């Protein structure tokens, strides 16, 4: 019969990792994560900005179609909801002009619609970026049509 100490001994020729070897592997994994992580998250920010620009472009096209049908753009009070639900006073409304409900921006906030626009345009569609506040740079920059 084997004693307890004999059961705990590794089989002959079996070898485990030393603490030093494990620490070296952990350090290498940490260095890789520190190098790759910021690059990965920077790509996520770029893709959100690209998605917001694409959504603003799609909303602009829907608004142009709305104008062709009704002869004018929705008022600020009617907002982008006029693309999905006919405003009561519009007789020539031929929508809905979007396949789905008006989406929020990639950061989860509603797009800001103003008609007439503040920059001399007939309308403005704005997303205030990641920070949700006017102004900013990089991912926090405002996006508009």
Coordinates of N, CA and C in Angstrom, one line a residue:
X1 N 0.8 -1.2 0.0 CA 0.0 0.0 0.0 C 0.9 1.2 0.0
X2 N 0.5 2.2 -0.8 CA 1.3 3.5 -0.9 C 0.9 4.4 0.2
X3 N 1.9 5.1 0.6 CA 1.7 6.1 1.7 C 1.2 7.4 1.0
X4 N 0.7 8.3 1.8 CA 0.2 9.6 1.3 C 1.2 10.4 0.6
X5 N 2.4 10.4 1.1 CA 3.5 11.2 0.4 C 3.9 10.6 -0.9
X6 N 3.7 9.3 -1.1 CA 4.0 8.7 -2.4 C 3.0 9.0 -3.4
X7 N 1.7 9.2 -3.0 CA 0.6 9.5 -3.9 C 0.8 11.0 -4.4
X8 N 1.4 11.8 -3.7 CA 1.5 13.2 -4.0 C 2.7 13.5 -4.9
X9 N 3.6 12.6 -5.0 CA 4.8 12.8 -5.9 C 4.4 12.7 -7.3
X10 N 5.0 13.5 -8.2 CA 4.7 13.4 -9.6 C 5.4 12.2 -10.1
X11 N 4.8 11.7 -11.2 CA 5.3 10.5 -11.9 C 6.7 10.8 -12.4
X12 N 7.6 9.8 -12.5 CA 8.9 10.0 -13.0 C 8.9 10.6 -14.4
X13 N 9.7 11.6 -14.6 CA 9.8 12.3 -15.9 C 8.7 13.4 -16.1
X14 N 7.8 13.5 -15.2 CA 6.8 14.6 -15.3 C 7.4 15.9 -14.7
X15 N 7.2 17.0 -15.5 CA 7.8 18.2 -15.0 C 6.8 19.3 -15.1
X16 N 6.6 20.2 -14.2 CA 5.7 21.3 -14.2 C 6.4 22.6 -14.5
X17 N 5.6 23.7 -14.5 CA 6.2 25.0 -14.8 C 6.7 25.6 -13.5
X18 N 7.8 26.3 -13.6 CA 8.3 27.0 -12.4 C 7.6 28.4 -12.3
X19 N 7.6 29.0 -11.1 CA 7.0 30.3 -10.9 C 7.6 31.3 -11.9
X20 N 8.9 31.3 -12.1 CA 9.5 32.2 -13.0 C 9.0 32.1 -14.4
X21 N 8.8 30.9 -14.9 CA 8.3 30.7 -16.2 C 6.8 31.3 -16.3
X22 N 6.0 31.0 -15.3 CA 4.7 31.6 -15.3 C 4.6 33.1 -15.3
X23 N 5.5 33.7 -14.5 CA 5.6 35.2 -14.5 C 6.0 35.7 -15.8
X24 N 6.9 35.1 -16.5 CA 7.4 35.6 -17.8 C 6.2 35.5 -18.8
X25 N 5.4 34.4 -18.8 CA 4.3 34.3 -19.7 C 3.2 35.4 -19.4
X26 N 3.0 35.6 -18.1 CA 2.0 36.6 -17.7 C 2.5 38.0 -18.2
X27 N 3.7 38.3 -18.0 CA 4.3 39.6 -18.4 C 4.2 39.8 -19.9
X28 N 4.4 38.8 -20.7 CA 4.3 38.8 -22.2 C 2.8 39.1 -22.6
X29 N 1.9 38.4 -21.9 CA 0.5 38.6 -22.2 C 0.1 40.0 -21.8
X30 N 0.6 40.6 -20.7 CA 0.3 41.9 -20.3 C 0.8 42.9 -21.3
X31 N 2.0 42.7 -21.8 CA 2.6 43.7 -22.8 C 1.7 43.6 -24.1
X32 N 1.4 42.5 -24.5 CA 0.5 42.4 -25.8 C -0.8 43.1 -25.6
X33 N -1.4 42.9 -24.4 CA -2.7 43.5 -24.1 C -2.6 45.1 -24.1
X34 N -1.5 45.6 -23.5 CA -1.2 47.0 -23.5 C -1.0 47.6 -24.9
X35 N -0.4 46.8 -25.8 CA -0.2 47.3 -27.1 C -1.4 47.2 -28.0
X36 N -2.1 46.1 -28.0 CA -3.3 45.8 -28.8 C -4.5 46.5 -28.4
X37 N -4.8 46.6 -27.1 CA -6.0 47.2 -26.5 C -6.3 48.6 -27.0
X38 N -5.4 49.6 -26.9 CA -5.8 50.9 -27.3 C -6.1 51.0 -28.8
X39 N -5.4 50.2 -29.6 CA -5.6 50.2 -31.1 C -7.0 49.6 -31.4
X40 N -7.4 48.6 -30.6 CA -8.7 48.0 -30.8 C -9.8 49.0 -30.5
X41 N -9.7 49.7 -29.3 CA -10.7 50.6 -28.9 C -10.8 51.8 -29.8
X42 N -9.7 52.2 -30.4 CA -9.7 53.3 -31.3 C -10.5 53.0 -32.6
X43 N -10.4 51.8 -33.0 CA -11.2 51.3 -34.1 C -12.7 51.3 -33.8
X44 N -13.1 51.0 -32.6 CA -14.5 51.1 -32.2 C -15.0 52.5 -32.4
X45 N -14.2 53.5 -31.9 CA -14.6 54.9 -32.0 C -14.8 55.3 -33.4
X46 N -13.9 54.9 -34.3 CA -14.0 55.3 -35.7 C -15.2 54.7 -36.3
X47 N -15.6 53.4 -36.0 CA -16.7 52.8 -36.6 C -18.0 53.4 -36.1
X48 N -18.1 53.9 -34.9 CA -19.3 54.6 -34.4 C -19.5 55.9 -35.2
X49 N -18.4 56.7 -35.4 CA -18.4 57.9 -36.2 C -18.9 57.6 -37.6
X50 N -18.4 56.6 -38.2 CA -18.8 56.2 -39.6 C -20.2 55.8 -39.6
X51 N -20.7 55.1 -38.6 CA -22.1 54.7 -38.6 C -23.0 56.0 -38.4
X52 N -22.6 56.9 -37.6 CA -23.4 58.1 -37.4 C -23.5 58.9 -38.7
X53 N -22.4 59.0 -39.5 CA -22.4 59.7 -40.8 C -23.3 59.0 -41.7
X54 N -23.3 57.7 -41.7 CA -24.2 56.9 -42.7 C -25.6 57.1 -42.3
X55 N -26.0 57.1 -41.0 CA -27.3 57.4 -40.6 C -27.8 58.8 -40.9
X56 N -27.0 59.8 -40.7 CA -27.3 61.1 -41.1 C -27.6 61.2 -42.6
X57 N -26.8 60.6 -43.4 CA -27.0 60.6 -44.8 C -28.3 59.9 -45.2
X58 N -28.6 58.8 -44.6 CA -29.9 58.1 -44.9 C -31.1 59.0 -44.4
X59 N -31.0 59.7 -43.3 CA -32.1 60.6 -42.9 C -32.2 61.7 -43.8
X60 N -31.1 62.3 -44.3 CA -31.1 63.4 -45.3 C -31.9 62.9 -46.6
X61 N -31.6 61.8 -47.0 CA -32.3 61.3 -48.2 C -33.8 61.1 -48.0
X62 N -34.1 60.6 -46.8 CA -35.5 60.4 -46.5 C -36.2 61.8 -46.4
X63 N -35.5 62.8 -45.9 CA -36.1 64.2 -45.8 C -36.3 64.8 -47.2
X64 N -35.3 64.5 -48.1 CA -35.4 65.0 -49.5 C -36.7 64.4 -50.1
X65 N -36.9 63.1 -49.9 CA -38.1 62.4 -50.5 C -39.4 63.0 -49.9
X66 N -39.3 63.3 -48.6 CA -40.5 63.9 -47.9 C -40.8 65.3 -48.6
X67 N -39.7 66.0 -48.8 CA -39.9 67.4 -49.4 C -40.5 67.2 -50.9
X68 N -40.0 66.3 -51.6 CA -40.5 66.1 -53.0 C -42.0 65.8 -52.9
X69 N -42.5 65.0 -52.0 CA -43.9 64.7 -51.8 C -44.7 65.8 -51.3
X70 N -44.3 66.5 -50.3 CA -45.1 67.5 -49.6 C -44.8 68.9 -50.0
X71 N -43.7 69.2 -50.6 CA -43.3 70.5 -51.0 C -42.5 71.3 -49.9
X72 N -42.3 70.7 -48.8 CA -41.5 71.4 -47.7 C -40.9 70.3 -46.8
X73 N -39.9 70.8 -46.0 CA -39.4 69.9 -45.0 C -40.2 69.9 -43.7
X74 N -40.1 68.9 -42.9 CA -40.9 69.0 -41.6 C -40.4 70.1 -40.8
X75 N -41.2 70.7 -40.0 CA -40.8 71.7 -39.0 C -40.0 71.1 -37.9
X76 N -39.3 72.0 -37.2 CA -38.6 71.5 -36.0 C -39.5 70.8 -35.0
X77 N -40.7 71.3 -34.8 CA -41.6 70.7 -33.9 C -42.1 69.3 -34.4
X78 N -42.3 69.2 -35.7 CA -42.7 67.9 -36.2 C -41.5 66.9 -36.1
X79 N -40.3 67.4 -36.3 CA -39.1 66.6 -36.2 C -39.0 65.4 -37.1
X80 N -38.0 64.6 -36.9 CA -37.8 63.4 -37.7 C -38.9 62.4 -37.6
X81 N -39.8 62.5 -36.6 CA -40.9 61.6 -36.5 C -41.9 61.8 -37.7
X82 N -41.9 62.9 -38.4 CA -42.7 63.1 -39.5 C -42.3 62.2 -40.7
X83 N -41.2 61.6 -40.6 CA -40.8 60.6 -41.7 C -41.5 59.3 -41.5
X84 N -42.0 59.0 -40.3 CA -42.7 57.8 -40.0 C -44.2 57.9 -39.9
X85 N -44.6 59.0 -39.3 CA -46.1 59.2 -39.0 C -46.5 60.6 -39.7
X86 N -47.6 60.5 -40.4 CA -48.0 61.7 -41.2 C -48.5 62.8 -40.2
X87 N -47.9 64.0 -40.3 CA -48.4 65.1 -39.6 C -49.8 65.4 -40.0
X88 N -50.6 65.8 -39.1 CA -52.1 66.0 -39.4 C -52.4 67.0 -40.5
X89 N -51.6 68.0 -40.7 CA -51.9 69.0 -41.7 C -51.3 68.8 -43.1
X90 N -50.6 67.7 -43.3 CA -49.9 67.4 -44.6 C -50.8 66.5 -45.4
X91 N -51.3 67.0 -46.6 CA -52.2 66.2 -47.4 C -51.5 65.2 -48.3
X92 N -50.3 65.6 -48.8 CA -49.6 64.9 -49.8 C -48.5 63.9 -49.2
X93 N -48.6 63.7 -47.9 CA -47.6 62.8 -47.3 C -47.8 61.4 -47.8
X94 N -46.7 60.8 -48.3 CA -46.7 59.5 -48.9 C -45.8 58.5 -48.3
X95 N -45.7 58.6 -47.0 CA -44.7 57.8 -46.2 C -45.2 56.5 -45.7
X96 N -44.6 55.8 -44.9 CA -43.4 56.2 -44.2 C -42.1 56.3 -45.1
X97 N -41.2 57.1 -44.8 CA -40.0 57.4 -45.6 C -38.8 56.6 -45.2
X98 N -39.0 55.9 -44.0 CA -37.9 55.0 -43.5 C -38.4 53.6 -43.4
X99 N -37.6 52.6 -43.5 CA -38.0 51.2 -43.4 C -38.3 50.9 -41.9
X100 N -37.6 51.5 -41.0 CA -37.8 51.3 -39.6 C -37.9 52.6 -38.9
X101 N -38.1 52.6 -37.6 CA -38.2 53.8 -36.8 C -36.9 54.6 -36.9
X102 N -37.0 55.9 -36.6 CA -35.8 56.7 -36.6 C -34.8 56.2 -35.6
X103 N -33.6 55.9 -36.0 CA -32.7 55.3 -35.1 C -32.0 56.3 -34.2
X104 N -31.6 55.9 -33.0 CA -30.8 56.8 -32.2 C -29.4 56.9 -32.8
X105 N -28.6 57.8 -32.4 CA -27.2 57.8 -32.9 C -26.4 56.7 -32.3
X106 N -25.2 56.3 -32.7 CA -24.5 55.2 -32.2 C -24.2 55.2 -30.7
X107 N -24.4 56.4 -30.1 CA -24.1 56.5 -28.7 C -25.4 56.5 -27.9
X108 N -26.5 56.2 -28.6 CA -27.8 56.0 -27.9 C -28.7 57.2 -27.7
X109 N -28.3 58.4 -28.3 CA -29.1 59.6 -28.1 C -29.8 59.9 -29.4
X110 N -30.9 60.7 -29.3 CA -31.7 61.0 -30.5 C -30.9 62.1 -31.3
X111 N -31.1 62.0 -32.6 CA -30.5 63.0 -33.5 C -31.3 64.3 -33.2
X112 N -30.6 65.5 -33.4 CA -31.2 66.8 -33.2 C -31.6 67.2 -34.6
X113 N -32.9 67.6 -34.8 CA -33.3 68.1 -36.1 C -33.8 69.5 -36.0
X114 N -33.3 70.4 -36.9 CA -33.8 71.8 -36.8 C -34.1 72.3 -38.3
X115 N -35.2 72.9 -38.4 CA -35.6 73.4 -39.7 C -36.3 74.8 -39.5
X116 N -35.8 75.8 -40.0 CA -34.6 75.9 -40.9 C -33.3 75.7 -40.1
X117 N -32.3 75.3 -40.8 CA -31.0 75.1 -40.2 C -30.3 76.3 -39.7
X118 N -29.4 76.2 -38.8 CA -28.7 77.3 -38.3 C -27.5 77.8 -39.1
X119 N -27.1 77.0 -40.1 CA -25.9 77.3 -40.9 C -26.3 77.7 -42.3
X120 N -27.5 78.2 -42.5 CA -27.9 78.6 -43.8 C -28.5 77.5 -44.7
X121 N -28.5 76.3 -44.2 CA -29.1 75.2 -44.8 C -30.6 75.2 -44.6
X122 N -31.4 74.4 -45.3 CA -32.8 74.3 -45.1 C -33.1 73.5 -43.8
X123 N -32.2 72.6 -43.4 CA -32.4 71.9 -42.2 C -31.0 71.4 -41.7
X124 N -31.0 71.1 -40.4 CA -29.8 70.5 -39.8 C -30.1 69.2 -39.1
X125 N -29.3 68.2 -39.3 CA -29.4 66.9 -38.5 C -28.1 66.8 -37.8
X126 N -28.2 66.8 -36.4 CA -26.9 66.8 -35.6 C -26.9 65.6 -34.7
X127 N -25.6 65.1 -34.5 CA -25.3 64.2 -33.4 C -24.2 64.9 -32.7
X128 N -24.3 65.0 -31.4 CA -23.2 65.7 -30.6 C -22.0 64.8 -30.2
X129 N -22.0 63.6 -30.9 CA -20.8 62.7 -30.7 C -20.9 61.9 -29.4
X130 N -19.7 61.4 -29.0 CA -19.7 60.5 -27.9 C -20.0 61.2 -26.5
X131 N -19.6 62.4 -26.4 CA -19.8 63.1 -25.1 C -21.2 63.7 -25.0
X132 N -22.0 63.8 -26.1 CA -23.4 64.3 -26.1 C -23.5 65.8 -25.8
X133 N -22.4 66.5 -25.9 CA -22.4 68.0 -25.7 C -21.9 68.7 -27.0
X134 N -22.4 69.9 -27.2 CA -22.0 70.6 -28.4 C -20.5 70.9 -28.4
X135 N -19.8 70.9 -29.6 CA -18.4 71.1 -29.7 C -17.6 69.8 -29.4
X136 N -16.3 69.9 -29.3 CA -15.5 68.7 -29.1 C -14.7 68.3 -30.2
X137 N -13.7 67.4 -30.0 CA -12.8 67.0 -31.1 C -12.8 65.5 -31.0
X138 N -12.3 64.9 -32.1 CA -12.1 63.4 -32.1 C -13.5 62.7 -32.1
X139 N -13.7 61.8 -31.2 CA -14.9 61.1 -31.1 C -16.0 61.9 -30.5
X140 N -15.6 63.0 -29.8 CA -16.6 63.9 -29.2 C -17.1 65.0 -30.1
X141 N -16.5 65.1 -31.3 CA -16.9 66.1 -32.3 C -18.3 66.0 -32.7
X142 N -19.0 67.1 -33.0 CA -20.3 67.1 -33.6 C -20.3 66.6 -35.0
X143 N -21.4 65.9 -35.4 CA -21.5 65.4 -36.7 C -22.9 66.0 -37.3
X144 N -22.8 66.5 -38.5 CA -24.1 67.0 -39.1 C -24.1 66.8 -40.6
X145 N -25.3 67.0 -41.2 CA -25.4 66.8 -42.6 C -24.7 67.9 -43.4

